[in-house]
Amino acid sequence: MNKTIYALSTAPGTGAIHIVRVSGPKTFDILNKICKTEVFIKHFHIQRNVIWNSKTQKVIDDVLLMKFVAPNTYTGEDLIEINCHGSMQIVHQIFELLAANGAILATPGEFTKRGFLNNKMDLTQAAAVDVLVKSLNPYSRACALASLFGKTSEQLTVFQNEIFQLIGTIEVLIDYPEYEDLEKDLNTWINKTKNLKQKLIAIINQSSRLISINSGFKIAIIGEPNVGKSSLLNALVNKERAIVSNVAGTTRDVIEAYLEINQFSVSLLDTAGIHEHRSQLEKKGIEKTHETIKEANLVILVLDANKKSSRHLEILNDLTRLEKKYILCYNKKDLIKTTQIKPENNCVLISAKNNEINDLIHQIESYLEEYKQSASNLMLNQKWQIDLANQCVYFLDEFEKICMTHPYLDLIIEPLKNANESLLKILGKIQNYDLITEIFKNFCLGK
């Protein structure tokens, strides 16, 4: 980390302003070489200055410099944020000057990685930064913020300390082989680990639900050909995204559209009609439909309210087998008397053609509301954290089994040490180079 790095922290493109972030031991030296007046060292201070090329005497931009002095910065290093006008031409010229004076372009997530390595945050907080930047719903955002402020670390540290204290107790007893109350202690230890395991499993289950919608809430619109799936998608997004036709089987590929419902980014997936395929092209379309169903968080099964069919019962059985939440959506209510439809669970009656879809939107909102419960508990924000937490649960299971079958102190202590290590890895207190590299490579440039 002896190199000074730079990157664009705002999204590329034209805008009001851009922010170029610079961090490292030579930050102030480099800025003094590319600014017209002295960049004096003062923490948490804004200074107006002019970026210029001293060799050509050419002015690049009139900027504001936000200055942060080590160690009290995001990265733990000297850090300056250059607020320039929002032209990418200006940004590129600033980049050229920074590079010419010894700075190097940062890798994805390198600013946060340096903050972690300089003990400005632990690994759960660093991971939360990435989730916060990419959050597409209010619950993921709230959980990421809680982790960023240390709540996840705090609770996991409590769990880790409980395991560590138990390891300490057993290590002391290993030195006293004449100890006789082992059976009583074994029951106490098992009860402790069972209680801890229950809490961890609850966190894992709730976290897994929320992680599944981190990249957006996916809704698959399925049904037989020509029941109005594409019309429904267009009604939901208020524009003609899918081709609407009276010819059955018009949609042979998955069509994706986006909208926002209750601050959730929702991805609508209009699929090929499910039926007995007559061509290779239709077969591929239906295969993609089945893949889409597996990936979806919610399925809308569209039926033609004007036609009798039992085909949907087979589809419902498949959805139940896959443990998929679904809404049964009878379309074309404008063509029937409402008394023709018998109410069912998760059932709505709509007319996509006439944009009468409020009941369906309310149903979708109720499913989104279920994620509020997940967000009310402590959260792990990423899959690698879930995997390590599951490892911890596995080793606690192993501890309990060995206690009951081979209750020798030198044997039962090993799975506890492994469980302890799993939690330390989540917190970043045991550094795994491959894991750290994998985590930060998915970050945005400039973060």
CSV table of C-alpha atoms in Angstrom, one decimal:
chain,number,residue,atom,x,y,z
A,1,MET,CA,0.0,0.0,0.0
A,2,ASN,CA,3.0,2.3,-0.6
A,3,LYS,CA,1.4,3.5,-3.9
A,4,THR,CA,-0.9,6.5,-4.2
A,5,ILE,CA,-4.1,5.5,-6.1
A,6,TYR,CA,-6.8,7.4,-7.9
A,7,ALA,CA,-10.2,6.6,-9.4
A,8,LEU,CA,-13.5,8.2,-10.4
A,9,SER,CA,-16.0,7.9,-7.5
A,10,THR,CA,-19.0,9.1,-9.4
A,11,ALA,CA,-20.7,7.3,-12.2
A,12,PRO,CA,-19.0,7.8,-15.6
A,13,GLY,CA,-20.9,10.2,-18.0
A,14,THR,CA,-21.9,13.8,-18.2
A,15,GLY,CA,-23.3,15.4,-15.0
A,16,ALA,CA,-23.1,18.5,-12.8
A,17,ILE,CA,-19.9,17.4,-11.1
A,18,HIS,CA,-17.5,14.4,-10.9
A,19,ILE,CA,-15.4,13.4,-7.9
A,20,VAL,CA,-11.9,12.0,-8.4
A,21,ARG,CA,-10.7,10.3,-5.3
A,22,VAL,CA,-6.9,10.1,-4.5
A,23,SER,CA,-5.4,8.2,-1.6
A,24,GLY,CA,-1.9,7.2,-0.4
A,25,PRO,CA,1.3,8.5,1.1
A,26,LYS,CA,2.1,10.9,-1.8
A,27,THR,CA,-1.5,12.4,-2.1
A,28,PHE,CA,-0.6,16.0,-1.0
A,29,ASP,CA,2.7,15.9,-2.9
A,30,ILE,CA,1.0,14.9,-6.2
A,31,LEU,CA,-1.8,17.4,-5.8
A,32,ASN,CA,0.7,20.2,-5.2
A,33,LYS,CA,2.3,19.3,-8.5
A,34,ILE,CA,-1.0,19.6,-10.5
A,35,CYS,CA,-2.6,22.5,-8.7
A,36,LYS,CA,-1.9,26.2,-9.4
A,37,THR,CA,-1.7,27.3,-5.7
A,38,GLU,CA,-0.4,25.4,-2.7
A,39,VAL,CA,-2.5,22.5,-1.4
A,40,PHE,CA,-1.9,23.0,2.4
A,41,ILE,CA,-2.3,20.1,4.7
A,42,LYS,CA,-5.4,20.6,6.8
A,43,HIS,CA,-7.9,17.8,7.9
A,44,PHE,CA,-11.5,17.9,6.8
A,45,HIS,CA,-11.1,21.1,4.9
A,46,ILE,CA,-12.4,22.3,1.6
A,47,GLN,CA,-10.1,24.4,-0.6
A,48,ARG,CA,-10.8,26.0,-4.0
A,49,ASN,CA,-8.0,25.5,-6.5
A,50,VAL,CA,-7.2,25.2,-10.2
A,51,ILE,CA,-5.9,22.0,-11.8
A,52,TRP,CA,-3.4,22.8,-14.5
A,53,ASN,CA,-0.6,21.3,-16.6
A,54,SER,CA,2.5,23.1,-15.4
A,55,LYS,CA,4.4,22.1,-18.5
A,56,THR,CA,2.0,23.4,-21.1
A,57,GLN,CA,0.6,26.2,-18.7
A,58,LYS,CA,-2.9,24.9,-19.6
A,59,VAL,CA,-5.7,25.2,-17.1
A,60,ILE,CA,-7.8,21.9,-16.8
A,61,ASP,CA,-10.5,23.0,-14.4
A,62,ASP,CA,-11.6,25.1,-11.5
A,63,VAL,CA,-12.1,22.6,-8.6
A,64,LEU,CA,-12.9,22.1,-4.9
A,65,LEU,CA,-10.6,19.9,-3.0
A,66,MET,CA,-12.0,18.0,0.0
A,67,LYS,CA,-8.9,17.1,2.2
A,68,PHE,CA,-8.6,14.4,4.8
A,69,VAL,CA,-5.4,13.8,6.7
A,70,ALA,CA,-4.2,10.3,7.8
A,71,PRO,CA,-5.0,8.4,9.9
A,72,ASN,CA,-8.5,9.7,10.4
A,73,THR,CA,-9.8,9.0,6.9
A,74,TYR,CA,-11.8,6.3,5.1
A,75,THR,CA,-8.7,4.6,3.9
A,76,GLY,CA,-6.5,5.4,6.9
A,77,GLU,CA,-4.2,7.3,4.5
A,78,ASP,CA,-4.0,10.9,3.3
A,79,LEU,CA,-7.0,11.3,1.0
A,80,ILE,CA,-8.3,14.1,-1.2
A,81,GLU,CA,-11.5,14.2,-3.3
A,82,ILE,CA,-11.3,16.4,-6.3
A,83,ASN,CA,-14.7,17.9,-7.1
A,84,CYS,CA,-14.5,18.9,-10.8
A,85,HIS,CA,-17.1,19.9,-13.4
A,86,GLY,CA,-19.0,16.9,-14.8
A,87,SER,CA,-17.3,16.4,-18.2
A,88,MET,CA,-15.5,13.1,-18.8
A,89,GLN,CA,-12.9,15.1,-20.9
A,90,ILE,CA,-12.0,17.0,-17.7
A,91,VAL,CA,-11.8,13.7,-15.7
A,92,HIS,CA,-9.5,12.1,-18.3
A,93,GLN,CA,-7.1,15.1,-18.2
A,94,ILE,CA,-7.0,15.0,-14.4
A,95,PHE,CA,-6.3,11.2,-14.7
A,96,GLU,CA,-3.4,11.9,-17.1
A,97,LEU,CA,-1.8,14.4,-14.7
A,98,LEU,CA,-2.2,12.1,-11.7
A,99,ALA,CA,-0.6,9.2,-13.6
A,100,ALA,CA,2.2,11.4,-14.9
A,101,ASN,CA,3.1,12.4,-11.3
A,102,GLY,CA,3.3,8.9,-9.9
A,103,ALA,CA,-0.3,7.9,-8.9
A,104,ILE,CA,-1.8,4.6,-10.3
A,105,LEU,CA,-5.3,3.7,-11.2
A,106,ALA,CA,-7.1,2.0,-8.3
A,107,THR,CA,-8.5,-1.5,-8.6
A,108,PRO,CA,-12.2,-2.2,-7.8
A,109,GLY,CA,-12.8,-1.7,-4.1
A,110,GLU,CA,-9.2,-0.7,-3.4
A,111,PHE,CA,-10.1,2.3,-1.3
A,112,THR,CA,-12.4,0.2,1.0
A,113,LYS,CA,-9.8,-2.6,1.0
A,114,ARG,CA,-7.2,-0.2,2.3
A,115,GLY,CA,-9.6,1.0,5.0
A,116,PHE,CA,-10.0,-2.7,6.1
A,117,LEU,CA,-6.3,-3.4,6.0
A,118,ASN,CA,-5.6,-0.2,8.0
A,119,ASN,CA,-8.2,-1.2,10.6
A,120,LYS,CA,-10.7,1.5,9.8
A,121,MET,CA,-13.4,-1.1,9.5
A,122,ASP,CA,-13.8,-4.9,9.9
A,123,LEU,CA,-14.7,-7.3,7.0
A,124,THR,CA,-18.5,-7.3,7.7
A,125,GLN,CA,-18.5,-3.4,7.5
A,126,ALA,CA,-16.4,-3.5,4.3
A,127,ALA,CA,-18.8,-6.0,2.8
A,128,ALA,CA,-21.7,-3.9,3.8
A,129,VAL,CA,-20.3,-0.9,1.8
A,130,ASP,CA,-20.7,-2.9,-1.4
A,131,VAL,CA,-24.3,-4.0,-0.6
A,132,LEU,CA,-25.2,-0.4,0.4
A,133,VAL,CA,-23.9,1.0,-2.9
A,134,LYS,CA,-25.8,-1.6,-5.0
A,135,SER,CA,-29.0,-1.9,-2.8
A,136,LEU,CA,-32.2,-2.1,-4.8
A,137,ASN,CA,-34.7,-2.2,-1.9
A,138,PRO,CA,-35.2,-0.4,1.4
A,139,TYR,CA,-34.6,-3.6,3.5
A,140,SER,CA,-31.3,-4.5,2.0
A,141,ARG,CA,-30.2,-0.9,2.4
A,142,ALA,CA,-31.3,-0.8,6.1
A,143,CYS,CA,-29.5,-4.0,6.8
A,144,ALA,CA,-26.3,-2.9,5.1
A,145,LEU,CA,-26.4,0.3,7.1
A,146,ALA,CA,-26.8,-1.6,10.3
A,147,SER,CA,-23.8,-3.7,9.4
A,148,LEU,CA,-21.8,-0.6,8.4
A,149,PHE,CA,-22.5,0.8,11.9
A,150,GLY,CA,-21.2,-2.4,13.5
A,151,LYS,CA,-24.3,-4.2,14.6
A,152,THR,CA,-23.5,-7.4,12.7
A,153,SER,CA,-19.9,-7.4,14.0
A,154,GLU,CA,-21.2,-6.8,17.6
A,155,GLN,CA,-23.5,-9.7,17.6
A,156,LEU,CA,-21.1,-12.1,15.8
A,157,THR,CA,-18.4,-11.1,18.4
A,158,VAL,CA,-20.8,-12.1,21.2
A,159,PHE,CA,-21.2,-15.5,19.5
A,160,GLN,CA,-17.5,-15.9,18.9
A,161,ASN,CA,-16.7,-15.0,22.6
A,162,GLU,CA,-19.1,-17.6,23.8
A,163,ILE,CA,-17.4,-20.3,21.8
A,164,PHE,CA,-13.9,-19.0,22.7
A,165,GLN,CA,-14.8,-19.1,26.5
A,166,LEU,CA,-16.0,-22.7,26.1
A,167,ILE,CA,-12.7,-23.6,24.4
A,168,GLY,CA,-10.8,-22.0,27.3
A,169,THR,CA,-12.9,-24.0,29.8
A,170,ILE,CA,-12.1,-27.3,28.1
A,171,GLU,CA,-8.4,-26.5,27.7
A,172,VAL,CA,-8.2,-25.9,31.4
A,173,LEU,CA,-9.9,-29.3,32.1
A,174,ILE,CA,-7.5,-31.1,29.6
A,175,ASP,CA,-4.7,-30.2,32.1
A,176,TYR,CA,-6.7,-31.9,34.9
A,177,PRO,CA,-7.4,-35.5,33.8
A,178,GLU,CA,-8.6,-36.4,37.3
A,179,TYR,CA,-11.7,-34.1,36.8
A,180,GLU,CA,-14.8,-36.2,37.6
A,181,ASP,CA,-17.9,-34.0,36.8
A,182,LEU,CA,-17.5,-34.3,33.0
A,183,GLU,CA,-20.9,-35.7,32.3
A,184,LYS,CA,-22.7,-32.8,34.0
A,185,ASP,CA,-20.5,-30.3,32.1
A,186,LEU,CA,-21.1,-32.0,28.8
A,187,ASN,CA,-24.9,-31.4,29.1
A,188,THR,CA,-24.3,-27.8,30.0
A,189,TRP,CA,-22.0,-27.3,27.0
A,190,ILE,CA,-24.4,-29.0,24.6
A,191,ASN,CA,-27.2,-26.7,25.8
A,192,LYS,CA,-25.0,-23.7,25.3
A,193,THR,CA,-24.1,-24.7,21.7
A,194,LYS,CA,-27.7,-25.6,20.9
A,195,ASN,CA,-28.9,-22.2,21.9
A,196,LEU,CA,-26.1,-20.5,19.9
A,197,LYS,CA,-26.8,-22.7,16.9
A,198,GLN,CA,-30.5,-21.8,17.0
A,199,LYS,CA,-29.7,-18.1,16.9
A,200,LEU,CA,-27.2,-18.6,14.0
A,201,ILE,CA,-29.7,-20.6,12.0
A,202,ALA,CA,-32.4,-17.9,12.4
A,203,ILE,CA,-29.9,-15.3,11.2
A,204,ILE,CA,-28.8,-17.5,8.2
A,205,ASN,CA,-32.5,-18.2,7.2
A,206,GLN,CA,-33.5,-14.5,7.4
A,207,SER,CA,-30.3,-13.4,5.7
A,208,SER,CA,-30.7,-15.9,2.8
A,209,ARG,CA,-34.2,-14.5,2.0
A,210,LEU,CA,-32.9,-11.0,1.8
A,211,ILE,CA,-29.8,-11.8,-0.2
A,212,SER,CA,-32.0,-13.5,-2.8
A,213,ILE,CA,-33.5,-10.0,-3.7
A,214,ASN,CA,-30.3,-8.0,-3.4
A,215,SER,CA,-30.1,-7.8,-7.2
A,216,GLY,CA,-33.8,-7.0,-7.5
A,217,PHE,CA,-37.1,-8.8,-6.8
A,218,LYS,CA,-37.8,-11.1,-9.8
A,219,ILE,CA,-41.4,-11.8,-10.9
A,220,ALA,CA,-42.0,-14.5,-13.6
A,221,ILE,CA,-45.2,-14.1,-15.6
A,222,ILE,CA,-46.2,-17.5,-16.8
A,223,GLY,CA,-49.1,-19.3,-18.4
A,224,GLU,CA,-50.4,-20.9,-21.5
A,225,PRO,CA,-50.1,-19.1,-24.9
A,226,ASN,CA,-52.4,-16.1,-25.6
A,227,VAL,CA,-53.7,-15.7,-22.1
A,228,GLY,CA,-52.4,-12.1,-22.0
A,229,LYS,CA,-49.0,-12.4,-20.3
A,230,SER,CA,-47.4,-9.8,-22.6
A,231,SER,CA,-50.4,-7.5,-22.2
A,232,LEU,CA,-50.1,-7.8,-18.4
A,233,LEU,CA,-46.3,-6.9,-18.5
A,234,ASN,CA,-47.1,-3.8,-20.7
A,235,ALA,CA,-49.9,-2.8,-18.3
A,236,LEU,CA,-47.6,-3.0,-15.3
A,237,VAL,CA,-44.8,-1.0,-16.9
A,238,ASN,CA,-47.2,1.4,-18.7
A,239,LYS,CA,-45.5,1.0,-22.1
A,240,GLU,CA,-45.3,-1.6,-24.9
A,241,ARG,CA,-42.3,-3.6,-23.9
A,242,ALA,CA,-43.6,-6.9,-25.2
A,243,ILE,CA,-45.3,-7.7,-28.5
A,244,VAL,CA,-49.0,-8.2,-28.1
A,245,SER,CA,-50.7,-10.4,-30.7
A,246,ASN,CA,-53.7,-12.7,-31.1
A,247,VAL,CA,-51.4,-15.4,-32.5
A,248,ALA,CA,-50.6,-18.0,-29.8
A,249,GLY,CA,-46.9,-18.4,-28.9
A,250,THR,CA,-45.7,-14.9,-30.0
A,251,THR,CA,-43.3,-14.7,-27.1
A,252,ARG,CA,-40.6,-17.4,-27.5
A,253,ASP,CA,-37.9,-15.8,-25.4
A,254,VAL,CA,-37.9,-14.2,-22.0
A,255,ILE,CA,-38.6,-10.5,-22.1
A,256,GLU,CA,-37.5,-8.4,-19.1
A,257,ALA,CA,-38.8,-5.1,-17.9
A,258,TYR,CA,-38.3,-3.1,-14.8
A,259,LEU,CA,-40.5,-1.0,-12.4
A,260,GLU,CA,-40.4,0.2,-8.8
A,261,ILE,CA,-43.0,-0.9,-6.3
A,262,ASN,CA,-42.8,0.4,-2.7
A,263,GLN,CA,-39.1,1.3,-3.2
A,264,PHE,CA,-38.3,-2.2,-4.5
A,265,SER,CA,-36.6,-2.6,-7.8
A,266,VAL,CA,-38.8,-5.2,-9.5
A,267,SER,CA,-37.8,-7.2,-12.6
A,268,LEU,CA,-40.7,-8.5,-14.6
A,269,LEU,CA,-40.0,-11.6,-16.7
A,270,ASP,CA,-42.5,-12.3,-19.5
A,271,THR,CA,-42.0,-15.9,-20.6
A,272,ALA,CA,-43.0,-18.2,-23.5
A,273,GLY,CA,-46.4,-19.9,-23.2
A,274,ILE,CA,-46.3,-23.3,-21.4
A,275,HIS,CA,-47.9,-25.9,-23.7
A,276,GLU,CA,-47.0,-28.9,-25.8
A,277,HIS,CA,-44.3,-27.5,-28.1
A,278,ARG,CA,-44.6,-28.1,-31.8
A,279,SER,CA,-41.1,-26.9,-32.9
A,280,GLN,CA,-37.5,-26.8,-31.7
A,281,LEU,CA,-37.8,-23.0,-31.3
A,282,GLU,CA,-40.9,-23.3,-29.0
A,283,LYS,CA,-39.1,-26.1,-27.1
A,284,LYS,CA,-36.2,-23.7,-26.3
A,285,GLY,CA,-38.6,-21.0,-25.3
A,286,ILE,CA,-40.4,-23.2,-22.8
A,287,GLU,CA,-37.1,-24.5,-21.4
A,288,LYS,CA,-36.1,-20.9,-20.7
A,289,THR,CA,-39.5,-20.4,-19.0
A,290,HIS,CA,-38.7,-23.2,-16.6
A,291,GLU,CA,-35.3,-21.7,-15.8
A,292,THR,CA,-36.9,-18.4,-15.2
A,293,ILE,CA,-39.4,-19.9,-12.8
A,294,LYS,CA,-36.5,-21.4,-10.7
A,295,GLU,CA,-34.8,-18.0,-10.5
A,296,ALA,CA,-38.0,-16.0,-9.6
A,297,ASN,CA,-38.9,-14.7,-6.1
A,298,LEU,CA,-42.6,-14.7,-7.1
A,299,VAL,CA,-44.6,-16.3,-10.0
A,300,ILE,CA,-47.7,-14.8,-11.5
A,301,LEU,CA,-49.7,-17.6,-13.3
A,302,VAL,CA,-51.9,-15.9,-15.8
A,303,LEU,CA,-55.2,-17.7,-16.9
A,304,ASP,CA,-57.8,-16.7,-19.4
A,305,ALA,CA,-60.9,-16.0,-17.3
A,306,ASN,CA,-63.0,-16.6,-20.5
A,307,LYS,CA,-61.9,-20.2,-21.0
A,308,LYS,CA,-62.1,-23.4,-19.0
A,309,SER,CA,-58.9,-25.3,-18.5
A,310,SER,CA,-57.4,-27.6,-16.0
A,311,ARG,CA,-53.8,-27.3,-17.3
A,312,HIS,CA,-53.0,-24.7,-14.6
A,313,LEU,CA,-53.4,-27.4,-11.9
A,314,GLU,CA,-50.4,-29.2,-13.2
A,315,ILE,CA,-48.4,-26.0,-13.3
A,316,LEU,CA,-49.5,-25.2,-9.7
A,317,ASN,CA,-48.2,-28.7,-8.6
A,318,ASP,CA,-44.9,-27.8,-10.1
A,319,LEU,CA,-44.8,-24.5,-8.3
A,320,THR,CA,-45.6,-26.2,-5.0
A,321,ARG,CA,-42.9,-28.8,-5.6
A,322,LEU,CA,-40.4,-26.0,-6.2
A,323,GLU,CA,-41.7,-24.1,-3.1
A,324,LYS,CA,-42.4,-21.1,-5.2
A,325,LYS,CA,-44.8,-18.3,-4.0
A,326,TYR,CA,-47.4,-17.5,-6.7
A,327,ILE,CA,-50.4,-15.4,-7.5
A,328,LEU,CA,-53.2,-17.0,-9.6
A,329,CYS,CA,-54.2,-14.2,-12.0
A,330,TYR,CA,-57.4,-14.5,-14.1
A,331,ASN,CA,-57.1,-12.1,-17.0
A,332,LYS,CA,-59.8,-10.8,-19.4
A,333,LYS,CA,-62.4,-10.1,-16.8
A,334,ASP,CA,-63.9,-7.6,-19.2
A,335,LEU,CA,-65.2,-10.6,-21.2
A,336,ILE,CA,-67.0,-12.4,-18.4
A,337,LYS,CA,-69.3,-12.0,-15.5
A,338,THR,CA,-67.3,-11.9,-12.3
A,339,THR,CA,-69.5,-14.6,-10.7
A,340,GLN,CA,-68.1,-17.1,-13.2
A,341,ILE,CA,-64.8,-17.2,-11.3
A,342,LYS,CA,-64.7,-19.1,-7.9
A,343,PRO,CA,-62.4,-17.3,-5.4
A,344,GLU,CA,-59.2,-19.2,-4.6
A,345,ASN,CA,-56.2,-18.5,-2.4
A,346,ASN,CA,-53.8,-16.0,-3.9
A,347,CYS,CA,-56.3,-15.3,-6.7
A,348,VAL,CA,-57.0,-12.0,-8.4
A,349,LEU,CA,-59.2,-11.0,-11.3
A,350,ILE,CA,-57.9,-8.4,-13.8
A,351,SER,CA,-58.2,-6.9,-17.2
A,352,ALA,CA,-54.7,-6.2,-18.6
A,353,LYS,CA,-56.3,-4.7,-21.7
A,354,ASN,CA,-58.2,-2.1,-19.7
A,355,ASN,CA,-55.4,-1.6,-17.2
A,356,GLU,CA,-57.5,-2.9,-14.3
A,357,ILE,CA,-54.7,-4.4,-12.4
A,358,ASN,CA,-54.8,-2.7,-8.9
A,359,ASP,CA,-55.8,-5.9,-7.1
A,360,LEU,CA,-52.7,-7.6,-8.6
A,361,ILE,CA,-50.4,-4.8,-7.5
A,362,HIS,CA,-51.8,-5.0,-4.0
A,363,GLN,CA,-51.0,-8.7,-3.9
A,364,ILE,CA,-47.5,-8.1,-5.1
A,365,GLU,CA,-47.0,-5.4,-2.4
A,366,SER,CA,-48.1,-7.9,0.3
A,367,TYR,CA,-45.4,-10.3,-0.8
A,368,LEU,CA,-42.8,-7.6,-0.7
A,369,GLU,CA,-44.0,-6.7,2.8
A,370,GLU,CA,-42.9,-10.2,4.0
A,371,TYR,CA,-39.3,-9.2,3.6
A,372,LYS,CA,-39.7,-6.6,6.3
A,373,GLN,CA,-39.6,-9.3,8.9
A,374,SER,CA,-36.3,-10.5,7.5
A,375,ALA,CA,-34.9,-7.0,7.7
A,376,SER,CA,-35.9,-6.6,11.4
A,377,ASN,CA,-33.3,-9.2,12.5
A,378,LEU,CA,-29.5,-9.1,12.4
A,379,MET,CA,-28.3,-9.6,8.8
A,380,LEU,CA,-25.4,-11.2,6.9
A,381,ASN,CA,-25.2,-9.3,3.7
A,382,GLN,CA,-23.4,-11.6,1.3
A,383,LYS,CA,-23.3,-15.3,0.3
A,384,TRP,CA,-19.7,-15.9,1.5
A,385,GLN,CA,-20.8,-14.8,5.0
A,386,ILE,CA,-23.8,-17.3,4.9
A,387,ASP,CA,-21.4,-20.1,3.8
A,388,LEU,CA,-19.1,-19.4,6.8
A,389,ALA,CA,-22.0,-19.1,9.2
A,390,ASN,CA,-23.2,-22.5,7.9
A,391,GLN,CA,-19.8,-23.9,8.5
A,392,CYS,CA,-20.0,-22.7,12.1
A,393,VAL,CA,-23.3,-24.5,12.5
A,394,TYR,CA,-21.9,-27.7,11.0
A,395,PHE,CA,-18.9,-27.7,13.5
A,396,LEU,CA,-21.3,-27.0,16.4
A,397,ASP,CA,-23.3,-30.0,15.3
A,398,GLU,CA,-20.1,-32.1,15.2
A,399,PHE,CA,-19.2,-30.9,18.7
A,400,GLU,CA,-22.6,-32.1,20.0
A,401,LYS,CA,-22.3,-35.5,18.3
A,402,ILE,CA,-18.8,-36.1,19.7
A,403,CYS,CA,-19.9,-35.1,23.2
A,404,MET,CA,-22.6,-37.8,23.0
A,405,THR,CA,-20.5,-40.6,21.3
A,406,HIS,CA,-16.8,-40.0,22.2
A,407,PRO,CA,-16.7,-37.6,25.1
A,408,TYR,CA,-12.9,-37.1,25.3
A,409,LEU,CA,-11.9,-33.5,25.9
A,410,ASP,CA,-9.1,-33.5,23.3
A,411,LEU,CA,-11.6,-34.7,20.7
A,412,ILE,CA,-14.6,-32.4,21.5
A,413,ILE,CA,-12.4,-29.3,21.5
A,414,GLU,CA,-11.5,-29.5,17.8
A,415,PRO,CA,-14.9,-28.8,16.2
A,416,LEU,CA,-15.2,-25.9,18.6
A,417,LYS,CA,-11.9,-24.4,17.4
A,418,ASN,CA,-13.2,-24.8,13.8
A,419,ALA,CA,-16.5,-23.1,14.6
A,420,ASN,CA,-14.6,-20.3,16.3
A,421,GLU,CA,-12.4,-19.9,13.2
A,422,SER,CA,-15.4,-19.7,10.9
A,423,LEU,CA,-16.8,-16.6,12.8
A,424,LEU,CA,-13.4,-15.0,13.0
A,425,LYS,CA,-13.1,-15.3,9.2
A,426,ILE,CA,-16.5,-13.5,8.8
A,427,LEU,CA,-15.2,-10.7,11.0
A,428,GLY,CA,-11.9,-10.6,9.1
A,429,LYS,CA,-9.8,-11.4,12.2
A,430,ILE,CA,-8.3,-14.4,10.4
A,431,GLN,CA,-7.3,-13.0,7.0
A,432,ASN,CA,-7.8,-15.3,4.0
A,433,TYR,CA,-6.1,-13.7,1.0
A,434,ASP,CA,-8.3,-15.5,-1.6
A,435,LEU,CA,-11.5,-14.6,0.2
A,436,ILE,CA,-10.5,-10.9,0.6
A,437,THR,CA,-9.5,-10.7,-3.1
A,438,GLU,CA,-12.8,-12.3,-4.1
A,439,ILE,CA,-14.8,-9.8,-1.9
A,440,PHE,CA,-13.2,-6.6,-3.1
A,441,LYS,CA,-13.0,-7.5,-6.8
A,442,ASN,CA,-16.8,-7.2,-7.0
A,443,PHE,CA,-16.8,-3.6,-5.7
A,444,CYS,CA,-17.2,-0.5,-7.9
A,445,LEU,CA,-14.2,1.4,-9.0
A,446,GLY,CA,-13.6,4.4,-6.8
A,447,LYS,CA,-15.1,2.8,-3.7
